[in-house]
């Protein structure tokens, strides 16, 4: 079981989608922006509360989720 401390879910925030802790930025949004070709630096400019570690955490969370690993948030 993998622990993802930078990711949280809360039914009151973004319909319960996984978000970067303390923000309303979803893991999905981070991945889509990176997939659309944004560099990490551009993403950080667009979302000043994020850190490079947050971006990496979103990528790791998604990889674990897709691999079928049991994931814990928070």
Short mmCIF file of C-alpha atoms in Angstrom, two decimals:
data_model
loop_
_atom_site.label_atom_id
_atom_site.label_comp_id
_atom_site.label_asym_id
_atom_site.label_seq_id
_atom_site.Cartn_x
_atom_site.Cartn_y
_atom_site.Cartn_z
CA UNK A 1 0.00 0.00 0.00
CA UNK A 2 1.46 3.35 -1.03
CA UNK A 3 1.03 6.52 1.03
CA UNK A 4 0.64 9.82 -0.83
CA UNK A 5 0.86 12.60 1.73
CA UNK A 6 0.77 15.44 -0.82
CA UNK A 7 -2.51 14.19 -2.30
CA UNK A 8 -5.88 14.37 -0.58
CA UNK A 9 -9.51 13.62 -1.32
CA UNK A 10 -12.47 15.35 0.25
CA UNK A 11 -16.04 15.14 -1.05
CA UNK A 12 -16.36 18.88 -0.35
CA UNK A 13 -13.42 19.78 -2.65
CA UNK A 14 -13.60 19.29 -6.41
CA UNK A 15 -16.30 16.59 -6.09
CA UNK A 16 -13.92 14.33 -4.17
CA UNK A 17 -11.32 14.07 -6.94
CA UNK A 18 -7.71 13.67 -5.75
CA UNK A 19 -6.15 17.12 -5.34
CA UNK A 20 -2.80 18.51 -4.29
CA UNK A 21 -3.12 18.96 -0.52
CA UNK A 22 -4.24 22.44 0.50
CA UNK A 23 -5.30 23.40 -3.04
CA UNK A 24 -8.15 22.89 -5.47
CA UNK A 25 -5.75 21.71 -8.17
CA UNK A 26 -6.64 18.15 -9.16
CA UNK A 27 -4.16 15.44 -10.04
CA UNK A 28 -6.06 15.17 -13.32
CA UNK A 29 -5.50 18.85 -14.08
CA UNK A 30 -1.77 18.58 -13.42
CA UNK A 31 -1.47 15.54 -15.70
CA UNK A 32 -3.57 17.09 -18.46
CA UNK A 33 -1.51 20.28 -18.47
CA UNK A 34 1.73 18.30 -18.60
CA UNK A 35 0.23 16.11 -21.32
CA UNK A 36 -0.72 19.20 -23.31
CA UNK A 37 2.96 20.09 -23.40
CA UNK A 38 3.35 22.51 -20.51
CA UNK A 39 6.76 22.37 -18.87
CA UNK A 40 6.83 21.95 -15.10
CA UNK A 41 8.01 25.56 -14.75
CA UNK A 42 5.02 26.83 -16.73
CA UNK A 43 2.67 24.79 -14.60
CA UNK A 44 4.24 26.29 -11.48
CA UNK A 45 3.76 29.79 -12.91
CA UNK A 46 0.09 29.02 -13.62
CA UNK A 47 -0.42 27.58 -10.12
CA UNK A 48 1.83 29.52 -7.71
CA UNK A 49 0.85 27.42 -4.67
CA UNK A 50 2.26 24.26 -6.27
CA UNK A 51 5.82 23.03 -5.93
CA UNK A 52 7.85 20.73 -8.12
CA UNK A 53 7.39 18.08 -5.42
CA UNK A 54 3.60 18.44 -5.80
CA UNK A 55 3.85 17.81 -9.53
CA UNK A 56 6.01 14.73 -8.94
CA UNK A 57 3.55 13.52 -6.29
CA UNK A 58 0.67 13.82 -8.78
CA UNK A 59 2.62 11.80 -11.33
CA UNK A 60 3.52 9.13 -8.77
CA UNK A 61 -0.08 8.94 -7.50
CA UNK A 62 -1.37 8.44 -11.04
CA UNK A 63 1.25 5.79 -11.81
CA UNK A 64 0.41 3.86 -8.64
CA UNK A 65 -3.32 4.16 -9.32
CA UNK A 66 -2.96 2.93 -12.90
CA UNK A 67 -0.73 0.06 -11.78
CA UNK A 68 -3.54 -1.10 -9.57
CA UNK A 69 -1.58 -0.46 -6.40
CA UNK A 70 -3.65 0.27 -3.32
CA UNK A 71 -3.12 3.94 -2.54
CA UNK A 72 -3.68 5.97 0.60
CA UNK A 73 -4.07 9.73 0.50
CA UNK A 74 -3.52 12.25 3.21
#
